[in-house]
Short mmCIF file of C-alpha atoms in Angstrom, two decimals:
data_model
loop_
_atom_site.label_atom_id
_atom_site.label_comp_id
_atom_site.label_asym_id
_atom_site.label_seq_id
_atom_site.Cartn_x
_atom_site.Cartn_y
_atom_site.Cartn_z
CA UNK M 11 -72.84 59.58 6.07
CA UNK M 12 -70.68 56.52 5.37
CA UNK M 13 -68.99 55.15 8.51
CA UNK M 14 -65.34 56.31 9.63
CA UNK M 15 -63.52 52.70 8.73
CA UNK M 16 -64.94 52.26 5.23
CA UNK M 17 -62.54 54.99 3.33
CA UNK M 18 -59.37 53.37 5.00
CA UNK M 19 -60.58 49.88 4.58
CA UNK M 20 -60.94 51.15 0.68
CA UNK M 21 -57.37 52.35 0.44
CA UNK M 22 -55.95 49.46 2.42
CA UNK M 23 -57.71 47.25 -0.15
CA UNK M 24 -55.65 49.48 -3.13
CA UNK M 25 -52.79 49.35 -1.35
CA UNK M 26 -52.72 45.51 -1.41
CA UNK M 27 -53.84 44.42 -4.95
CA UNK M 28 -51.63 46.89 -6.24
CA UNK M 29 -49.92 44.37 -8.58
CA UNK M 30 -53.35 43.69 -10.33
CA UNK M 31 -53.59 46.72 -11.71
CA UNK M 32 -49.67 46.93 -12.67
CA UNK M 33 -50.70 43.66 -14.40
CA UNK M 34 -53.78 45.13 -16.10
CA UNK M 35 -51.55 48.05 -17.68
CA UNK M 36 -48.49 46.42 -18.32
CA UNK M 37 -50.73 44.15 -20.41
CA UNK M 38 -52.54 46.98 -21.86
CA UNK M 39 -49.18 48.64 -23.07
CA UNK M 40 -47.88 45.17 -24.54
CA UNK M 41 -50.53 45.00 -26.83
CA UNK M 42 -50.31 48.67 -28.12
CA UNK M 43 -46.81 47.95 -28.95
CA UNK M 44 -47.04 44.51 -30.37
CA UNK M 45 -49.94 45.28 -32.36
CA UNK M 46 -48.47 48.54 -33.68
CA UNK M 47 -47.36 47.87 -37.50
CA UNK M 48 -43.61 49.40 -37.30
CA UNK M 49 -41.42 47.46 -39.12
CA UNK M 50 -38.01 47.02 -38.39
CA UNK M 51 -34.90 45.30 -39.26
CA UNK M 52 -30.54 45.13 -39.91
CA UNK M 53 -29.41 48.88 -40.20
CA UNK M 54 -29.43 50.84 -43.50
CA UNK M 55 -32.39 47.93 -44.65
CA UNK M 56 -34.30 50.12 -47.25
CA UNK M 57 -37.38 48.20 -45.65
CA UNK M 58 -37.21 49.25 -42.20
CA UNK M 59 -38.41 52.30 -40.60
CA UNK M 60 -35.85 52.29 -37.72
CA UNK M 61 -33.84 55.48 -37.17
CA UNK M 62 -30.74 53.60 -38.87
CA UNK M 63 -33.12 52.31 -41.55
CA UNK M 64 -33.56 53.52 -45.11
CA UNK M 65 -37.54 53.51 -45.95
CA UNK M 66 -38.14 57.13 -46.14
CA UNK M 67 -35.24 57.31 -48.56
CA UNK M 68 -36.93 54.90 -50.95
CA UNK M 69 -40.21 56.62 -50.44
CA UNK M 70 -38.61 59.99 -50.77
CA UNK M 71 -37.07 58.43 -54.46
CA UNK M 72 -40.04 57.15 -55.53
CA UNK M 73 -41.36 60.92 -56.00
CA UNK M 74 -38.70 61.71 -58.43
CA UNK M 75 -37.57 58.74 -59.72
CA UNK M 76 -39.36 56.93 -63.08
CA UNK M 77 -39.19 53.44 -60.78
CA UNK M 78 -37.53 52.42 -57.68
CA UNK M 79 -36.94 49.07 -56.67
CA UNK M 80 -34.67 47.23 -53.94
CA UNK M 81 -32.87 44.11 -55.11
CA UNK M 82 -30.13 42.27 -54.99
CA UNK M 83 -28.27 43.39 -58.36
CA UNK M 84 -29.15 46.37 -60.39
CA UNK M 85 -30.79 44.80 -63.57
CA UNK M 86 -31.47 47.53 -66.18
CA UNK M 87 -31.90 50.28 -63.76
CA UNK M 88 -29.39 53.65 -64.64
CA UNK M 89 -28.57 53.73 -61.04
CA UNK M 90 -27.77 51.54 -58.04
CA UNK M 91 -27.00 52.43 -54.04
CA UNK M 92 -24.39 50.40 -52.60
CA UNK M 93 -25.25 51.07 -48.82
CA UNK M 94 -23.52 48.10 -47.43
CA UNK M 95 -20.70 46.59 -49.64
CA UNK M 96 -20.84 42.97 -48.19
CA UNK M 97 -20.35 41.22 -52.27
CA UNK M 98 -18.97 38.08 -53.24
CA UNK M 99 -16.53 38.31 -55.51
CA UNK M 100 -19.11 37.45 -58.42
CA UNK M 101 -21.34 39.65 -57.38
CA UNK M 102 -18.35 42.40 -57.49
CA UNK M 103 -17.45 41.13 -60.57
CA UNK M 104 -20.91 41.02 -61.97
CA UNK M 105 -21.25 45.12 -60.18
CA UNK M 106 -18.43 46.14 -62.38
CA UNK M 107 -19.53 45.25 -65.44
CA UNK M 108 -22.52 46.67 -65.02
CA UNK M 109 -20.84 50.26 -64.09
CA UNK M 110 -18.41 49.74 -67.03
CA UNK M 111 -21.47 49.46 -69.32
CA UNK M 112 -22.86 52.87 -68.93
CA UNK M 113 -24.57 52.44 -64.94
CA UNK M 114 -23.80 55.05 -61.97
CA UNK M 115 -23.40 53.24 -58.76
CA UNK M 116 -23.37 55.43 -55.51
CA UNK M 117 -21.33 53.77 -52.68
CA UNK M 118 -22.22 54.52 -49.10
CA UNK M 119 -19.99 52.63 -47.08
CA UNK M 120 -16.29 53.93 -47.14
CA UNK M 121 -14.37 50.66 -46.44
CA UNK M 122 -15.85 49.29 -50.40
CA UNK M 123 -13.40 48.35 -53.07
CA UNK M 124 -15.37 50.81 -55.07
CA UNK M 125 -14.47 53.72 -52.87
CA UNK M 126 -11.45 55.85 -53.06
CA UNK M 127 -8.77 55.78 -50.23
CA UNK M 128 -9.78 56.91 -46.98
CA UNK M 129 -7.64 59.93 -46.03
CA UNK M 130 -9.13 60.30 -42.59
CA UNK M 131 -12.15 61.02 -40.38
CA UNK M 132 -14.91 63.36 -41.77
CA UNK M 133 -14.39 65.34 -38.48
CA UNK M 134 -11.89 67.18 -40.04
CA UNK M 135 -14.48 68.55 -42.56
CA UNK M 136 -16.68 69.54 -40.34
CA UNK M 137 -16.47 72.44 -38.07
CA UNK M 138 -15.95 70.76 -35.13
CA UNK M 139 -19.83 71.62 -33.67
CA UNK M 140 -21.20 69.02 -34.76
CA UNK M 141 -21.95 66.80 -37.50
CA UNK M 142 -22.81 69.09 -40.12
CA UNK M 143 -20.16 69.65 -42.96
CA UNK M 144 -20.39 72.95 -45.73
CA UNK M 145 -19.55 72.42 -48.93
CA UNK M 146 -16.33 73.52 -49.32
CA UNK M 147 -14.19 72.85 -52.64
CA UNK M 148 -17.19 71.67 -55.11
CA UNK M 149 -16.57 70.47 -58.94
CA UNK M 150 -19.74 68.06 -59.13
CA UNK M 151 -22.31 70.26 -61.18
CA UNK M 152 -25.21 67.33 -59.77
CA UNK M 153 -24.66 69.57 -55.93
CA UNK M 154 -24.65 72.63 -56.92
CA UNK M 155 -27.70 73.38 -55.17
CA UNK M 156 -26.65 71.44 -51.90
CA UNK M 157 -25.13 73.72 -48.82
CA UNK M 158 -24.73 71.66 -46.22
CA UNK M 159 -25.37 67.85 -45.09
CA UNK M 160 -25.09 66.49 -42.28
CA UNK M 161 -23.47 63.10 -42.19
CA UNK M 162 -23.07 61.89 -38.80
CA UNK M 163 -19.58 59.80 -38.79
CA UNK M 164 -17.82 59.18 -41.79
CA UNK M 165 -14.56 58.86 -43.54
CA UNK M 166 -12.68 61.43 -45.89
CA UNK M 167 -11.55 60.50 -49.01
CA UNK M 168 -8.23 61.32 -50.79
CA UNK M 169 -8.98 63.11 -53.95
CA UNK M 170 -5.56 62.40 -55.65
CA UNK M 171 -7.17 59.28 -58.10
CA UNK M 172 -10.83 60.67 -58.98
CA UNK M 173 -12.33 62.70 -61.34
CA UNK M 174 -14.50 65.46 -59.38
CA UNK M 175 -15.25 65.96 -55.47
CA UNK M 176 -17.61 67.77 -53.01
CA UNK M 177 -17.86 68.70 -49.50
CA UNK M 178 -14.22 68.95 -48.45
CA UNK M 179 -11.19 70.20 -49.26
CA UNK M 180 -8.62 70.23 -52.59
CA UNK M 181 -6.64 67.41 -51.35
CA UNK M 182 -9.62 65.41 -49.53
CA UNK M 183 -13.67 65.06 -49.83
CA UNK M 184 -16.86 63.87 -48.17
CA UNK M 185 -18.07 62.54 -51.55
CA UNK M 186 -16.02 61.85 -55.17
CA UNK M 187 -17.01 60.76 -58.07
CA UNK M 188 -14.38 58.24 -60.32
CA UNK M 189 -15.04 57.14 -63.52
CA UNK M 190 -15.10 53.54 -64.58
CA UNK M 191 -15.67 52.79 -68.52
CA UNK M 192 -18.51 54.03 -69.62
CA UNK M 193 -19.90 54.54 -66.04
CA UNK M 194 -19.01 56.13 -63.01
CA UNK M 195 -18.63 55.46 -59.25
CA UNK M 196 -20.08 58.21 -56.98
CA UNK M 197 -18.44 57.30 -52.86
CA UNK M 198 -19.80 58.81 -50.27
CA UNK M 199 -17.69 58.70 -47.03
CA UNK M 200 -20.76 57.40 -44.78
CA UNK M 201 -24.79 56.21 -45.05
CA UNK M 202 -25.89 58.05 -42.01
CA UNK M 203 -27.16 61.05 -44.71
CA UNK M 204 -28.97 58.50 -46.38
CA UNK M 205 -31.22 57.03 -42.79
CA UNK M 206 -34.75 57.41 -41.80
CA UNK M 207 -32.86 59.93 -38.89
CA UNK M 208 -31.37 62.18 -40.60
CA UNK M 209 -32.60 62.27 -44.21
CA UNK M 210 -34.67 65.14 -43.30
CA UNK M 211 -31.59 67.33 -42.08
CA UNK M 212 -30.40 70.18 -43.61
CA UNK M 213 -29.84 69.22 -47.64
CA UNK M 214 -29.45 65.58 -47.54
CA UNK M 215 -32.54 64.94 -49.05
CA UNK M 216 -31.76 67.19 -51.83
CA UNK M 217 -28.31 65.50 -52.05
CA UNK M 218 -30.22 61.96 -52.06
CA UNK M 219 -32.33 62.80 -54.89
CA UNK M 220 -29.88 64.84 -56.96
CA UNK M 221 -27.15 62.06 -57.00
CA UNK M 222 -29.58 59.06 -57.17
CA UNK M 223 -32.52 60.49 -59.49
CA UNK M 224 -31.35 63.67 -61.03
CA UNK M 225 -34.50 63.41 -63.47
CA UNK M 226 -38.23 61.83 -63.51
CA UNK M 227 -36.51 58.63 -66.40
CA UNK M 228 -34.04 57.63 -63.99
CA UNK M 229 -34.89 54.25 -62.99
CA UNK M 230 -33.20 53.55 -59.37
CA UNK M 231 -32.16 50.21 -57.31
CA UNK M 232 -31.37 50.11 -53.78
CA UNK M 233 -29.06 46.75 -53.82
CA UNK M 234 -30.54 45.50 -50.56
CA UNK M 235 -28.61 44.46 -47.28
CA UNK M 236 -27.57 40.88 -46.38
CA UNK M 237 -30.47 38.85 -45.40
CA UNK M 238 -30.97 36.67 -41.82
CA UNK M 239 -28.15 34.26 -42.39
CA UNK M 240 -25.97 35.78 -44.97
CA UNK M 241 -24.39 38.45 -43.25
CA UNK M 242 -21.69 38.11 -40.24
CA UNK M 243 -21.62 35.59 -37.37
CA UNK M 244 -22.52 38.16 -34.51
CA UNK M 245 -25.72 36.76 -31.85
CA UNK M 246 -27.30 39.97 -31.69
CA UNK M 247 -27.27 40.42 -35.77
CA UNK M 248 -28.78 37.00 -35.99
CA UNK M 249 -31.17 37.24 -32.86
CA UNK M 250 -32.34 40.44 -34.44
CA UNK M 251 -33.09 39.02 -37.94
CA UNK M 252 -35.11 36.11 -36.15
CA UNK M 253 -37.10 39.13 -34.27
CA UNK M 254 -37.89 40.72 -37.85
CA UNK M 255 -39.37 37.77 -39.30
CA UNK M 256 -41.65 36.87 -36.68
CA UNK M 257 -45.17 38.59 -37.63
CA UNK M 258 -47.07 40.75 -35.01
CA UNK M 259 -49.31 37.94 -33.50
CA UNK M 260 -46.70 35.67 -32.53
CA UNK M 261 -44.31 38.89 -31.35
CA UNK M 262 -47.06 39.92 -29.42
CA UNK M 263 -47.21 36.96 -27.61
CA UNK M 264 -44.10 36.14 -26.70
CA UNK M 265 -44.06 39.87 -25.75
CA UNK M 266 -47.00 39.65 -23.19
CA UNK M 267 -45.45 36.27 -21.62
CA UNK M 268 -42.38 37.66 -20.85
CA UNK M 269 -44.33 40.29 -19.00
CA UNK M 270 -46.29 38.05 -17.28
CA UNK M 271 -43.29 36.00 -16.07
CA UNK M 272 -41.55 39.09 -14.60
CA UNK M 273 -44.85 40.40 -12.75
CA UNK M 274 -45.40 37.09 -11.55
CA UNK M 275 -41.99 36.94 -10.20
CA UNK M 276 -42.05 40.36 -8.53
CA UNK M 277 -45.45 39.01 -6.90
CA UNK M 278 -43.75 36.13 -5.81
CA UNK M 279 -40.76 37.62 -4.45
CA UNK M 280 -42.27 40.13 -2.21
CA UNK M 281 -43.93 38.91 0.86
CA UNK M 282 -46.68 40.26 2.38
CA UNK M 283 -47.66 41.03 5.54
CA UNK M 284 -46.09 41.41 8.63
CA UNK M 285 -42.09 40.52 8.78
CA UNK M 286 -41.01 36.90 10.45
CA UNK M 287 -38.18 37.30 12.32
CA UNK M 288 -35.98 34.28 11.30
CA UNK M 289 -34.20 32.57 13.97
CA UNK M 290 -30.24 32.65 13.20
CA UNK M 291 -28.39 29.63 14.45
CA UNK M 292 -26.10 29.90 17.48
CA UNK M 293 -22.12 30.38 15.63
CA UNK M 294 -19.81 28.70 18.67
CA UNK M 295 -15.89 29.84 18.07
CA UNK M 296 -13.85 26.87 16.92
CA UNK M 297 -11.64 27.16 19.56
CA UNK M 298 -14.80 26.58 21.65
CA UNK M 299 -15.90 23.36 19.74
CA UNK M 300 -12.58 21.48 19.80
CA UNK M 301 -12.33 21.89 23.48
CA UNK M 302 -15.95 21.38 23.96
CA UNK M 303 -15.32 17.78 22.02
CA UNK M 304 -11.96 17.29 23.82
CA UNK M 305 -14.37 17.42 27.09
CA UNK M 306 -16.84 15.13 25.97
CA UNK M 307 -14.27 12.69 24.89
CA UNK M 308 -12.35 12.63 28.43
CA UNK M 309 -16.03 12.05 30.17
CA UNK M 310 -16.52 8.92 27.87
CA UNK M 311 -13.36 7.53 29.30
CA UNK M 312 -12.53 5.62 25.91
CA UNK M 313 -8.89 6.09 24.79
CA UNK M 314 -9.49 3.57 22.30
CA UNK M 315 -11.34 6.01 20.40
CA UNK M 316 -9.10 8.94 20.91
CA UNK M 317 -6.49 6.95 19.74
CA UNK M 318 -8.09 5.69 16.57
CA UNK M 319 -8.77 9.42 15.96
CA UNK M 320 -5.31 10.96 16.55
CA UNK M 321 -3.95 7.93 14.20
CA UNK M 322 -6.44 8.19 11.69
CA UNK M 323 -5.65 11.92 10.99
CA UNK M 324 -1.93 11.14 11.16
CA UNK M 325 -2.49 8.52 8.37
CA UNK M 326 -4.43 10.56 6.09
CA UNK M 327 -2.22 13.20 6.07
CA UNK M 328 1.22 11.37 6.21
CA UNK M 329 -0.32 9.62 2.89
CA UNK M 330 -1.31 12.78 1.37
CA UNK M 331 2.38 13.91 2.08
CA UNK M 332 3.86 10.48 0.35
CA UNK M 333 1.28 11.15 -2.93
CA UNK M 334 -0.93 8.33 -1.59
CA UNK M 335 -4.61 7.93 -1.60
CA UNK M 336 -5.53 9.09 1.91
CA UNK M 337 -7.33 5.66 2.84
CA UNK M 338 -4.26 4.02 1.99
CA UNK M 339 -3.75 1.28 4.80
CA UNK M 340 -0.90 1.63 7.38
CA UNK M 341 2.21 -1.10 5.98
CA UNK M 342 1.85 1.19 2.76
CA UNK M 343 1.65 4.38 4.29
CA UNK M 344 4.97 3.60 6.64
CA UNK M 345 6.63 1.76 3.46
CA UNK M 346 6.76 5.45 2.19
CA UNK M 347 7.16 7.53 4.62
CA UNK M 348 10.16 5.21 6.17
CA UNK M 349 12.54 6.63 3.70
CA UNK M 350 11.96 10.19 5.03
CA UNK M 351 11.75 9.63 8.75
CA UNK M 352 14.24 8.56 11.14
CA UNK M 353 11.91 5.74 13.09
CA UNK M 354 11.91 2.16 11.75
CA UNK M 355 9.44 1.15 9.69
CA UNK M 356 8.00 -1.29 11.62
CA UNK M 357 8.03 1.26 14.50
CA UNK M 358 6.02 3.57 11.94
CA UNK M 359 3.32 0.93 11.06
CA UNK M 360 2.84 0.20 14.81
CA UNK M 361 1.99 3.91 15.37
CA UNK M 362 -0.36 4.11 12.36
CA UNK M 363 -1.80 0.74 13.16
CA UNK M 364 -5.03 -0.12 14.62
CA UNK M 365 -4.11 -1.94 17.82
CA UNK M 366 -6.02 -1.83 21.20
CA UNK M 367 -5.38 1.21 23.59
CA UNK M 368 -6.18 -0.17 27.14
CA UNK M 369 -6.27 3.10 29.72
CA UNK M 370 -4.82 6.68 29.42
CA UNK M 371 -1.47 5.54 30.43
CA UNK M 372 -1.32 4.06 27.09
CA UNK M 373 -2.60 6.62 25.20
CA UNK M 374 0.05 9.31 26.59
CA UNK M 375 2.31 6.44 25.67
CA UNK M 376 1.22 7.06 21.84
CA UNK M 377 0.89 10.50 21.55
CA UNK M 378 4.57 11.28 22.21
CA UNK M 379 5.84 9.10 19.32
CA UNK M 380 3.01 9.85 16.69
CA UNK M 381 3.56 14.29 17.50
CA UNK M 382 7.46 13.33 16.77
CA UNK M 383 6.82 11.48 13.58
CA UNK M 384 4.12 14.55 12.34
CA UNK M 385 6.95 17.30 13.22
CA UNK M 386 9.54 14.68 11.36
CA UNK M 387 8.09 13.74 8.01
CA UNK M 388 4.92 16.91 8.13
CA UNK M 389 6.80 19.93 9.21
CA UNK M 390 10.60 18.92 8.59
CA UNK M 391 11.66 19.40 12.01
CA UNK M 392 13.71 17.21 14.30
CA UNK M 393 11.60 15.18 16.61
#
């Protein structure tokens, strides 16, 4: 039978390295998620598996699709996806041509050149649930199988400039198809169908493959997102394409230091054992201290210094009132502030002047004279 102290001095020993063992699992969890091999990157990348990224939709492609590639122009493929129109005007050039010649390039981003004019929200598509939209007025024989997507947010196109439409109304549509040369421009009025979240919602797979690879000798392109320094100016954009190049050894790393800082701060932070009661300094009420100082000067029975104290403010601040630097010495300081006073300006440099102050007699003598001057040039009242 173990003794009555040794399962409480057990606990009590838990109790206090706690943060040893918060260490040991915070550490633990660190390296499950930096070694992990998820690999992320800018929204609607066709190489990240992020919810807003697009690698299951170039995996899903590469089942139906003769080859699928992701590049920065589409080459000799038949079709291209536009998911983020951020081109040059070369490169949209360059695009053009290529649709002209025979290609099908399917826009995802509503606010492209390529796109038709927006005509509103996708909202009012949808039946106002959710995002899920039907399809509605449908002339594009390539959905004829597809029901229902769901698309998130979007934008509604106007249907008055483009050849066929799906997935919206006479007048307005989710997704249109225009022709240009020998080629033709399929707009969709958001990517969100096309990302690793909802790709697997109702028919937007289907819709995917049916627009993109409609048969097996289809050869497909994903043009490919701006890389870490082409795209815009925003810190989090930039700090986040740093964060996708490092590799997993390095993130790991820097991921288990940062933990280590913050437990070690927490550790250091908290003190432990018993509370110290700090002692709080004794607050004494102003009024309290001037008198207390007035009292201390009257026992030192120097009116020399009282004087040179009552001057010395008076100085400063009749300086300060002048625009003068508040050392400024006394024939300067009553030079200026002659003009506004009544007193003589050698009477004023007398009073601001450093000259001996025998007894108290003399001192009451000078206090009269320097309060009238204050109330005169300080508070613009007459003395």
């Amino acid at each position: 039978m173990s003794a009555p102290g040794t399962s409480s001095r057990g606990r009590s020993a838990i109790g206090r390295y706690w943060w040893v063992l918060l260490v040991i699992v915070v550490i633990a969890v660190a390296f499950v998620l930096g070694g992990t091999d998820r690999r992320g990157g800018p929204p609607l990348d066709p190489r990240s598996t992020d919810p807003d990224g697009t690698r299951a939709l170039v995996l899903l492609l590469e089942r139906y699709a003769r080859q699928v590639g992701v590049s920065s122009s589409p080459g000799g493929a038949g079709t291209a996806l536009l998911l983020v129109d951020d081109l040059d005007e070369p490169d949209r050039r360059e695009l053009e041509r290529w649709v002209s010649g025979g290609g099908v390039l399917v826009v995802a981003d509503p606010t492209s050149s390529f796109a038709p004019p927006i005509a509103g929200s996708v909202g009012a598509l949808t039946d106002h649930t959710g995002s899920a939209i039907g399809r509605g007025f449908c002339n594009i024989e390539a959905l004829a199988d597809v029901d229902a997507l769901d698309v998130g947010a979007g934008s509604a196109f106007s249907t008055d400039d483009v050849d066929t439409s799906c997935f919206g109304e006479v007048r307005r549509a989710f997704v249109t198809v225009t022709g240009l040369g020998s080629g033709e421009v399929v707009a969709l009025g958001s990517a969100d169908p096309f990302t690793n979240e909802r790709l697997g919602e109702l028919d937007n797979a289907l819709a995917a493959v049916s627009l993109l690879a409609p048969n097996s000798e289809r050869s497909v392109v994903v043009l490919e997102p701006p890389g870490p320094g082409e795209g815009p100016d925003d810190l989090y954009d930039v700090f986040g394409d740093l964060w996708a190049l490092v590799g997993p050894g390095p993130r790991q790393a820097l991921v288990q230091l940062v933990v280590a800082f913050v437990v070690y701060a927490l550790w250091r932070a908290r003190r432990l054992g018993r509370p110290v009661a700090d002692h709080v300094p004794v607050r004494v009420p102003s009024a309290e201290l001037v008198r207390g100082v007035a009292a201390l000067l009257g026992r030192t029975a120097n009116p020399q210094r009282s004087a040179d104290l009552v001057r010395r403010a008076l100085r400063r601040d009749l300086a300060r009132r002048v625009g003068l630097p508040a050392d400024s010495p006394a024939g300067d300081v009553a030079t200026a502030v002659a003009p506004l006073s009544r007193h003589e300006r050698s009477t004023i440099e007398q009073l601001l002047g450093d000259h001996p102050v025998a007894d108290d007699d003399e001192l009451v003598a000078l206090m009269g004279p320097t309060e009238s001057l204050r109330r005169e040039v300080l508070d613009g009242r007459d003395p």
